[in-house]
Short mmCIF file of C-alpha atoms in Angstrom, two decimals:
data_model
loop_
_atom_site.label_atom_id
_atom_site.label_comp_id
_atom_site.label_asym_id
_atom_site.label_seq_id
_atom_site.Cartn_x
_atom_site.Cartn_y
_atom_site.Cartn_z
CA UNK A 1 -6.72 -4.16 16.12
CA UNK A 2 -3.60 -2.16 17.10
CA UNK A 3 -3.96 -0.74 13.46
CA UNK A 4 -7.38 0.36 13.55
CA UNK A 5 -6.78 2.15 17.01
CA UNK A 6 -4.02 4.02 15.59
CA UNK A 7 -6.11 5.19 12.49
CA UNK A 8 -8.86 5.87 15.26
CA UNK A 9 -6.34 7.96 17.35
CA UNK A 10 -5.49 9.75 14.09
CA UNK A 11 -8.57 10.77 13.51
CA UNK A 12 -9.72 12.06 16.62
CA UNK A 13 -6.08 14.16 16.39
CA UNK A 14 -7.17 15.65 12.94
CA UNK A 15 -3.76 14.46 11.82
CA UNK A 16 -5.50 11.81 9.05
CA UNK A 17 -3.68 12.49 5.66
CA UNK A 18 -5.46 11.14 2.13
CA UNK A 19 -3.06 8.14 2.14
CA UNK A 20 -4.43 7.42 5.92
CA UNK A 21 -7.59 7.81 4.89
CA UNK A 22 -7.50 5.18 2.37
CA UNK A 23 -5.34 2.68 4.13
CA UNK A 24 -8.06 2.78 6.87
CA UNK A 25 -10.56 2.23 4.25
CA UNK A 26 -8.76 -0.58 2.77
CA UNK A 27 -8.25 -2.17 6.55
CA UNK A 28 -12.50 -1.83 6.94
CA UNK A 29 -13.24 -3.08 3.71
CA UNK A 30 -10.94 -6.45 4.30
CA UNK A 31 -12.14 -6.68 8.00
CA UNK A 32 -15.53 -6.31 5.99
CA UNK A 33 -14.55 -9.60 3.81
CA UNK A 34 -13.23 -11.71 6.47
CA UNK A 35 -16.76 -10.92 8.31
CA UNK A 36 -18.70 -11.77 5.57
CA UNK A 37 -16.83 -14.93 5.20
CA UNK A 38 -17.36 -16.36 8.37
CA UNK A 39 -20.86 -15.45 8.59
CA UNK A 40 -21.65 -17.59 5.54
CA UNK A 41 -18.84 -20.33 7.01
CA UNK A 42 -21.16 -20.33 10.74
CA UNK A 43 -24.61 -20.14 8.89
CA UNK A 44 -23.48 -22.78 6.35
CA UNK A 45 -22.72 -25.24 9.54
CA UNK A 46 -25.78 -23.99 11.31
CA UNK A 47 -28.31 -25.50 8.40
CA UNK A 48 -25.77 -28.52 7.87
CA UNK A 49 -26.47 -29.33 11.59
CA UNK A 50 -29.75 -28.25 11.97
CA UNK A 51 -30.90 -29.69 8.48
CA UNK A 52 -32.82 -33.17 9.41
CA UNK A 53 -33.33 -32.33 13.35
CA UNK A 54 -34.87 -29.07 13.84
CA UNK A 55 -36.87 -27.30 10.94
CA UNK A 56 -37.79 -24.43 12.56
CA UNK A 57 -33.49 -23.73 13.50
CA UNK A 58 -33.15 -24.35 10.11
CA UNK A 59 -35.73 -21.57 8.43
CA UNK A 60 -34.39 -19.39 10.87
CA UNK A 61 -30.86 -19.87 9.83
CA UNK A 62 -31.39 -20.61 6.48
CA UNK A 63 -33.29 -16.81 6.20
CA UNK A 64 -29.87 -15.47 7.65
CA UNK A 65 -27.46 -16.73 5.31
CA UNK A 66 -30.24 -15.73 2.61
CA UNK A 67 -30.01 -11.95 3.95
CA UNK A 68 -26.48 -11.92 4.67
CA UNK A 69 -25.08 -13.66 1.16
#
């Protein structure tokens, strides 16, 4: 977090240099990754819980993970 307010700082500063402006694309494209990851991780739990005792949860959940894998 303290790295993204920097590069935030930096930009608001004009002071963003092409190397800063790809490290803070690299740091949103692996904070990008890790979300993605744990969204499938919590949806994949949600249907594993839900599976057998509530079929509506389920769908619901089920439709997430579709959209967001």
């Amino acid at each position: 977090m303290a790295a993204a307010m920097e590069y935030e700082r930096m930009v608001k500063e004009g002071s963003m240099e092409a190397t800063d402006y790809r490290g803070y694309g690299w740091l949103h494209m692996r904070m990008f990754q890790i979300c993605k990851r744990k969204t499938l991780e919590y949806f994949g739990k949600a249907l594993e819980l839900s599976k057998d005792t509530d079929k509506k949860f389920y769908y619901t959940a089920k439709t997430g993970m579709d959209e967001a894998g």
